XYZ file of C-alpha atoms in Angstrom:
554
model
C 69.374 100.247 95.104
C 71.307 101.829 92.699
C 75.119 101.609 92.697
C 76.909 104.194 91.223
C 79.965 102.933 89.169
C 82.864 105.036 87.529
C 86.195 103.359 86.423
C 88.904 104.377 88.653
C 92.980 104.067 88.876
C 93.476 104.151 92.761
C 93.911 100.843 92.924
C 96.856 101.109 90.242
C 99.206 101.847 93.111
C 99.146 98.678 94.841
C 101.319 96.539 92.744
C 104.574 99.020 93.045
C 104.185 99.480 96.462
C 105.061 95.956 96.214
C 107.954 95.959 94.518
C 111.161 98.569 94.085
C 109.787 99.995 91.199
C 112.521 102.400 90.202
C 115.307 99.489 90.477
C 116.923 98.540 87.203
C 118.112 95.144 86.496
C 119.224 93.481 83.460
C 117.302 90.349 82.600
C 117.683 88.072 80.030
C 114.221 87.778 78.857
C 111.512 90.435 79.285
C 108.085 89.621 78.850
C 105.645 92.690 78.299
C 101.955 91.572 79.116
C 100.840 88.974 81.878
C 98.065 87.821 79.495
C 98.118 84.260 79.220
C 100.274 84.232 76.143
C 102.730 86.086 78.087
C 102.532 83.995 80.930
C 103.056 80.773 78.736
C 106.014 82.043 77.295
C 107.703 82.574 80.920
C 106.641 79.338 82.092
C 108.978 77.746 78.858
C 111.523 79.926 78.706
C 112.161 79.126 82.152
C 111.736 75.240 81.648
C 114.341 75.285 78.527
C 116.538 77.485 80.853
C 116.032 77.316 84.251
C 119.500 79.755 84.495
C 118.158 82.324 82.896
C 116.595 85.458 84.822
C 112.660 86.081 83.390
C 110.742 88.767 84.310
C 106.887 89.465 83.625
C 105.985 93.094 83.363
C 102.525 93.780 83.754
C 101.214 97.214 83.667
C 97.890 96.584 85.623
C 97.421 94.892 89.158
C 95.651 91.995 87.253
C 97.417 88.406 85.809
C 95.562 86.557 83.293
C 94.351 88.870 80.994
C 91.324 88.139 79.208
C 91.562 84.769 80.811
C 91.401 86.193 84.644
C 90.468 89.932 84.877
C 88.384 89.426 81.224
C 86.230 86.591 82.490
C 86.289 84.451 79.610
C 88.773 81.891 80.076
C 89.865 79.642 77.423
C 86.248 78.842 76.441
C 87.324 79.517 72.568
C 88.280 76.667 71.618
C 87.299 74.327 68.871
C 89.006 70.852 68.558
C 90.416 70.439 72.730
C 93.247 68.265 71.377
C 94.918 71.036 69.518
C 96.248 72.412 73.129
C 97.678 68.921 74.025
C 100.870 69.046 75.567
C 101.064 73.025 76.063
C 100.808 75.217 78.783
C 97.249 75.891 77.899
C 96.358 72.114 78.986
C 98.136 72.425 81.738
C 96.349 75.840 83.050
C 92.891 73.985 82.320
C 93.795 70.679 84.125
C 95.037 72.531 87.120
C 91.465 74.598 87.626
C 89.887 71.282 88.428
C 91.645 70.372 91.696
C 90.246 73.523 93.347
C 86.371 72.377 92.824
C 85.270 69.139 94.961
C 84.253 65.768 92.967
C 85.350 67.224 89.446
C 88.024 65.444 87.743
C 87.156 67.023 84.099
C 89.133 69.808 82.459
C 87.249 73.447 83.466
C 87.945 75.902 80.540
C 86.031 78.695 82.077
C 86.673 78.570 86.027
C 86.098 81.562 88.719
C 88.076 83.952 87.966
C 89.983 83.540 91.341
C 90.519 80.038 90.824
C 92.018 81.316 87.264
C 94.095 83.711 88.785
C 95.628 80.869 91.391
C 96.252 78.483 88.357
C 98.536 80.670 86.334
C 100.051 81.392 89.639
C 100.344 77.642 90.562
C 102.038 77.347 86.766
C 104.493 80.135 87.324
C 105.621 78.973 90.997
C 107.053 76.053 89.680
C 110.014 77.928 88.168
C 111.851 80.055 90.696
C 113.713 82.082 87.698
C 110.688 84.005 86.885
C 109.663 87.474 88.317
C 106.245 88.989 88.166
C 106.228 92.436 88.763
C 102.378 93.825 88.376
C 101.251 97.281 88.187
C 104.065 98.817 86.379
C 102.074 101.328 83.868
C 102.159 101.422 80.581
C 105.163 101.474 78.348
C 106.086 105.121 78.183
C 106.187 106.544 74.818
C 109.517 106.825 73.114
C 110.885 105.648 76.442
C 111.972 102.157 74.083
C 115.806 102.392 73.536
C 117.501 100.589 70.494
C 120.723 99.465 69.776
C 120.793 98.942 65.795
C 117.833 96.309 65.606
C 118.200 95.086 69.067
C 116.255 96.675 72.255
C 117.814 97.522 74.888
C 115.613 99.051 77.263
C 112.262 100.251 77.855
C 110.365 102.513 80.725
C 107.298 102.091 82.333
C 105.006 104.544 83.484
C 105.275 103.700 87.325
C 107.908 105.415 89.034
C 109.530 105.876 85.469
C 111.278 102.381 86.208
C 113.447 101.497 83.861
C 113.905 97.693 82.251
C 116.675 95.927 80.496
C 116.845 93.115 78.781
C 118.633 90.488 76.175
C 115.006 89.282 74.402
C 111.692 90.752 74.587
C 108.559 89.220 73.940
C 105.331 91.731 73.652
C 102.401 89.745 74.852
C 100.000 92.745 75.548
C 97.178 93.132 73.881
C 97.768 96.459 72.602
C 101.403 95.625 71.111
C 103.283 98.957 72.444
C 106.534 97.534 72.278
C 105.933 96.762 68.826
C 104.778 100.683 68.438
C 107.561 102.012 70.330
C 110.293 99.878 68.817
C 110.895 100.226 65.405
C 108.697 97.325 63.820
C 106.235 97.668 61.157
C 102.331 97.480 62.384
C 99.104 98.445 61.275
C 95.661 97.992 62.319
C 91.974 98.258 60.623
C 91.195 95.962 57.374
C 93.542 95.671 54.745
C 92.058 95.508 51.013
C 90.852 92.472 49.186
C 93.562 93.423 46.733
C 96.287 94.105 49.193
C 96.463 89.740 49.993
C 94.262 88.617 47.629
C 91.914 87.800 50.541
C 87.750 87.443 49.502
C 86.657 88.110 53.252
C 88.763 91.132 53.448
C 88.105 94.928 53.607
C 85.035 97.081 53.911
C 81.772 94.249 53.713
C 78.494 94.396 51.736
C 74.953 94.428 53.137
C 74.230 90.964 54.879
C 71.031 90.865 57.137
C 73.867 88.778 59.332
C 73.944 90.910 62.580
C 72.088 93.590 61.187
C 68.604 95.397 61.766
C 65.792 93.970 60.013
C 65.079 94.578 56.340
C 61.458 95.225 56.358
C 61.568 96.974 59.354
C 64.442 99.464 59.258
C 65.368 101.715 62.308
C 65.593 105.648 61.491
C 69.394 106.573 62.402
C 68.614 110.171 63.213
C 66.870 111.987 65.822
C 64.138 114.388 65.378
C 66.754 117.335 64.800
C 67.908 115.832 62.203
C 71.435 115.016 63.750
C 72.776 111.141 63.752
C 71.744 109.254 67.006
C 74.318 107.822 69.237
C 76.468 105.056 68.721
C 75.996 105.374 64.669
C 78.889 106.944 62.982
C 78.248 109.705 60.514
C 81.385 108.579 58.441
C 80.485 106.925 54.984
C 81.928 103.911 53.997
C 84.300 103.377 51.273
C 83.696 100.877 48.328
C 83.273 97.187 48.879
C 86.667 95.704 49.419
C 88.514 98.744 50.502
C 90.948 99.083 53.193
C 90.045 101.375 56.465
C 91.145 101.426 60.069
C 87.924 100.389 61.584
C 88.308 97.728 64.116
C 85.623 95.397 65.497
C 83.901 96.464 68.438
C 85.256 96.345 72.065
C 83.258 95.092 75.048
C 83.077 93.939 78.567
C 82.416 90.284 79.205
C 80.111 90.501 82.535
C 79.225 87.417 84.511
C 75.838 86.847 85.121
C 74.289 84.376 87.382
C 70.088 83.546 87.674
C 71.054 82.094 91.225
C 69.723 84.852 93.246
C 72.237 83.487 96.651
C 74.996 84.432 94.265
C 73.904 87.668 92.240
C 75.013 91.355 93.029
C 72.733 94.309 91.862
C 73.601 95.810 88.403
C 75.421 98.761 88.563
C 74.462 102.071 87.234
C 77.225 103.748 85.245
C 77.563 107.674 86.768
C 77.447 108.837 82.808
C 74.026 107.108 82.140
C 71.866 108.993 79.925
C 68.527 106.924 78.694
C 68.655 109.450 75.413
C 72.014 107.389 73.904
C 69.651 104.260 73.748
C 67.690 105.287 71.816
C 68.233 103.062 68.837
C 68.005 100.249 71.239
C 64.629 101.279 71.834
C 63.893 101.455 67.815
C 65.236 98.374 67.884
C 63.344 96.288 70.518
C 59.962 98.114 68.820
C 60.976 97.337 65.312
C 61.202 93.308 66.547
C 57.905 93.602 67.679
C 56.295 95.431 65.148
C 57.803 92.262 62.917
C 56.089 89.566 64.866
C 59.286 88.007 65.941
C 58.632 88.972 69.959
C 55.269 90.724 70.089
C 55.378 91.109 73.935
C 59.015 92.092 73.659
C 62.602 90.425 73.100
C 63.911 88.654 76.125
C 67.067 89.765 76.881
C 68.774 86.555 75.962
C 67.974 87.493 72.406
C 69.565 90.554 72.626
C 73.152 89.489 74.125
C 74.422 85.792 74.060
C 74.457 84.380 77.446
C 76.859 81.581 77.250
C 77.351 78.883 80.106
C 81.066 78.811 81.763
C 82.609 76.517 79.702
C 83.057 73.477 81.990
C 81.891 75.333 85.207
C 81.017 72.361 87.671
C 77.890 74.202 89.322
C 76.569 75.408 86.055
C 75.059 78.379 86.956
C 77.428 81.233 86.053
C 77.317 82.548 82.313
C 79.199 84.736 80.336
C 77.461 87.944 78.413
C 78.691 88.124 74.767
C 77.481 90.322 71.973
C 74.995 87.968 69.722
C 75.526 87.751 65.835
C 71.134 87.254 65.929
C 71.266 90.891 67.534
C 71.653 93.758 65.561
C 72.086 96.021 68.864
C 74.264 94.271 71.836
C 76.408 94.262 74.120
C 79.492 95.081 71.599
C 80.433 99.089 71.642
C 80.737 100.088 67.915
C 82.415 103.192 66.435
C 84.134 103.809 69.920
C 87.706 102.165 69.513
C 89.061 104.950 67.285
C 92.272 105.994 68.705
C 92.894 103.031 71.233
C 95.818 101.807 68.975
C 97.601 104.680 68.493
C 96.305 107.300 70.925
C 98.019 107.924 74.492
C 97.264 106.547 77.796
C 94.235 108.905 78.463
C 93.003 108.326 74.957
C 92.979 104.671 76.078
C 91.087 104.914 79.669
C 88.333 107.219 78.166
C 87.582 104.414 75.726
C 87.266 101.964 78.108
C 85.219 104.521 80.275
C 82.949 104.785 77.314
C 82.907 101.149 76.590
C 81.876 100.647 80.012
C 79.272 103.153 80.406
C 77.671 101.472 77.085
C 77.524 98.080 78.391
C 76.202 98.855 81.963
C 73.988 101.402 80.707
C 72.381 99.214 77.952
C 71.698 97.291 81.077
C 70.350 99.564 83.014
C 67.788 101.028 80.222
C 66.133 97.635 79.907
C 65.963 97.791 83.484
C 64.777 101.314 84.306
C 63.312 102.703 80.979
C 59.254 102.361 80.956
C 59.672 102.401 77.321
C 61.236 98.765 77.606
C 58.125 96.219 77.102
C 57.694 94.325 80.680
C 58.782 90.799 79.485
C 62.300 92.173 78.171
C 63.138 93.570 81.538
C 61.676 90.514 83.547
C 63.897 88.563 81.356
C 67.093 90.905 82.328
C 65.734 90.633 86.002
C 66.221 86.908 86.186
C 70.244 87.332 86.223
C 72.566 89.431 88.647
C 76.057 90.060 88.349
C 78.265 87.513 89.778
C 78.830 88.506 93.382
C 82.271 86.646 94.176
C 83.640 87.878 90.880
C 86.144 90.961 91.098
C 84.511 92.161 94.536
C 87.198 94.876 94.428
C 85.514 96.634 91.360
C 81.754 96.559 92.073
C 81.760 92.681 90.261
C 82.576 94.275 86.946
C 85.765 92.551 84.857
C 88.251 95.058 84.972
C 89.831 93.785 81.469
C 88.635 95.601 78.654
C 87.689 92.960 75.674
C 90.317 94.518 72.913
C 89.376 92.248 70.161
C 92.061 93.794 67.907
C 94.642 96.197 68.386
C 97.471 96.865 66.191
C 99.327 93.773 64.114
C 102.259 93.336 63.113
C 103.586 93.513 59.974
C 106.956 91.563 58.429
C 107.743 89.899 55.091
C 105.407 86.960 55.440
C 101.992 88.060 57.020
C 99.616 85.376 57.779
C 96.405 85.915 55.711
C 93.239 84.414 54.806
C 94.960 82.014 52.530
C 97.431 80.255 55.295
C 94.002 79.642 57.114
C 93.062 76.427 55.467
C 92.102 72.834 57.144
C 94.638 70.116 55.625
C 97.536 72.682 54.962
C 100.641 70.887 55.860
C 103.819 73.360 56.705
C 107.046 72.788 57.759
C 107.331 75.590 59.561
C 104.634 75.038 62.403
C 104.595 75.971 65.979
C 101.431 75.974 67.002
C 97.578 74.372 65.808
C 94.763 76.770 65.500
C 90.993 75.668 66.157
C 88.387 78.609 65.204
C 86.525 80.215 62.641
C 86.538 83.554 60.737
C 85.224 85.241 64.014
C 84.606 88.871 63.122
C 82.175 91.347 65.096
C 80.346 94.335 63.740
C 83.015 96.685 62.710
C 80.915 99.769 61.972
C 77.295 101.400 62.366
C 76.407 103.480 60.135
C 73.674 105.837 58.499
C 72.751 103.655 54.979
C 70.089 106.360 53.610
C 68.048 107.566 56.443
C 68.337 104.077 58.205
C 70.849 101.987 60.949
C 73.101 99.572 58.915
C 75.577 97.123 61.060
C 78.782 95.957 58.822
C 82.028 93.868 58.966
C 80.567 90.962 60.915
C 80.929 87.418 59.801
C 81.544 83.922 61.628
C 82.551 81.621 58.872
C 84.060 78.163 58.310
C 88.137 78.443 57.239
C 88.610 76.852 53.951
C 89.942 73.418 53.653
C 91.929 71.410 51.073
C 90.451 68.654 49.237
C 89.985 65.815 51.357
C 91.169 67.232 54.519
C 90.638 65.083 57.624
C 91.762 68.178 59.938
C 88.773 69.533 60.548
C 88.487 73.315 61.673
C 92.186 72.892 62.270
C 94.771 75.057 60.956
C 98.941 75.338 61.134
C 100.874 78.351 62.622
C 103.941 79.218 61.849
C 106.869 80.386 63.353
C 107.139 83.500 61.401
C 103.933 84.996 62.689
C 106.176 85.831 65.649
C 108.676 87.921 63.876
C 109.333 91.332 63.265
C 111.210 92.446 59.981
C 114.681 91.475 60.189
C 115.855 94.906 59.105
C 113.840 96.339 61.844
C 113.990 94.257 65.441
C 115.697 91.080 65.720
C 115.180 90.371 69.636
C 111.612 90.805 69.487
C 108.937 87.947 69.483
C 104.961 88.773 69.262
C 102.587 86.226 70.139
C 99.288 88.054 70.588
C 99.737 91.267 68.312
C 101.502 88.858 65.660
C 101.979 89.518 62.187
C 98.279 88.647 60.438
C 96.140 90.166 58.309
C 92.217 91.571 59.816
C 90.824 88.270 58.457
C 93.641 86.172 59.374
C 93.496 87.412 63.162
C 89.934 86.796 63.293
C 90.784 83.262 62.916
C 93.843 83.402 65.582
C 92.152 86.173 68.049
C 91.237 83.754 71.139
C 93.399 82.913 73.843
C 94.160 79.110 73.460
C 95.911 80.241 70.219
C 98.004 83.367 72.257
C 99.021 80.332 74.849
C 100.357 78.480 72.310
C 102.208 81.031 70.276
C 103.363 82.112 74.006
C 104.746 78.876 74.446
C 106.416 78.499 71.238
C 107.909 82.397 71.707
C 109.458 81.345 75.107
C 111.013 78.541 73.765
C 112.739 80.851 70.930
C 113.279 83.688 73.122
C 115.583 80.628 75.556
C 117.127 79.708 72.370
C 118.397 83.032 70.915
C 120.404 83.348 73.898
C 121.500 80.048 74.231
C 122.459 79.321 70.520
C 125.021 82.645 70.905
C 122.583 85.529 71.183
C 121.280 84.904 67.530
C 118.459 86.816 66.151
C 115.166 85.675 66.622
C 114.685 85.315 63.054
C 117.544 82.844 62.898
C 116.125 80.607 65.461
C 116.581 77.318 64.399
C 113.009 75.890 63.646
C 113.653 72.303 63.503
C 114.959 72.463 67.138
C 112.117 74.638 68.061
C 109.779 72.187 66.957
C 111.601 69.093 68.326
C 111.182 70.737 72.081
C 107.325 71.386 71.582
C 107.064 67.711 70.350
C 108.692 66.802 73.366
C 105.891 68.429 75.608
C 103.640 66.329 73.530
C 102.332 69.640 71.552
C 100.865 68.613 67.908
C 101.785 70.134 64.774
C 99.727 68.708 62.688
C 96.700 67.382 63.575
C 95.363 64.557 63.092
C 98.510 63.065 64.441
C 100.497 62.034 61.370
C 98.037 63.754 59.084
C 101.431 65.595 57.170
C 103.733 62.335 57.266
């Protein structure tokens, strides 16, 4: 059976019908984005200041961002001890109560459970108001009084919002973008921050096509094939505006009773997947998979982390494959474009991800072994039923990034490096997915991918753990003084690659929530003036670790 799929916006009116969208209320703290980081910020702010009025402004009908609407939970976490005492740990531990005979933490639950756990944590605090389906911030609607954001307007019914302190917890960073804060996107040069991994990358076979079995980049008429950029890369180490590929992280299951059929996108054209077909042919010719590559060698099929039944999988792109589920060269203009630009990019990424699967299932050119390996799976029929079982949240691996006087760089992502301004611990690697796919002469070349361990000081006992400072949350004092940014924070492209996972966003969100409350409690001071020692004491009171292992920096 063929199911037609197209991204639609008819659901976007629901949240507004349930709220008084035209009413303007002055809040103490307003959080833009009900992502995990935004929810954590609301909870810690409410915990410290139960008399404050706190609102979470969510542009869509969904809460929980990539952890709920995106399908990944909090799976991307290295050392589990780094979230001890945080809202992230509360969420992980809350999930298991919805499953029978389970007592262990569940990092990637069913998405309805993910959502409910976030709601459970929010419901403890009566002073938090969660308002969904507001639409995005309207361009040029941010009203400033000197260096302070006074009000914003969101698209649905042109609702106006006023608050004393603001937290931008969105993946897009639109409060940063539309205020006076400095920001950037893309890749810095090697020279800008003296980062060895920065800028355009040299040729590598990692996440790339097979050297001795190259794939032709052009069509028979001489034009560049779809999903290959015509642009030429700059010199190795130079800056550019390119970002790693976006995707949708589908939920797959081999259990027949839990399957829904795969979806054919409305804009499907098998001719756009000629590079995929040529890549499959090269894998066969090289002798890697003479009968055709299994589907699980084109993408990663990751078991849901901690999921009790063990039969749900997260489809992610694979560093072992040159043509996988990341849509390369499609996200240009997502950061600085219009709402229509973003919707167009979302549609194109959806067409790519779903079209790749449809091509493997239906093209007579695909080897039978490859097709049958995909036929073992189906979409999870109990996930996002209102969206034909497709995750509604685009995986924006990186958007804009705040720029301040103390940008966090590769040189700060160091295991064993002790800081006196730490507010969270990180535990991930430099994880950069393919950034560009271009024609290197006549052949296709993927560029920019890496999966590298972080640096370590000599004798470090911290493993893959590094410390994250309060300053990463702050705009320049000369620009905006009542805004905190836990998601699109002040980091270079290379540093952000080790920071860009949901557990870190929740940890930073928790710190931002406390800081926002202290900024008001201490006499409406600038967020840059919040007493870091006092903030750290509050985090330690919760049981959050600021150094790892415990006592490491004593």
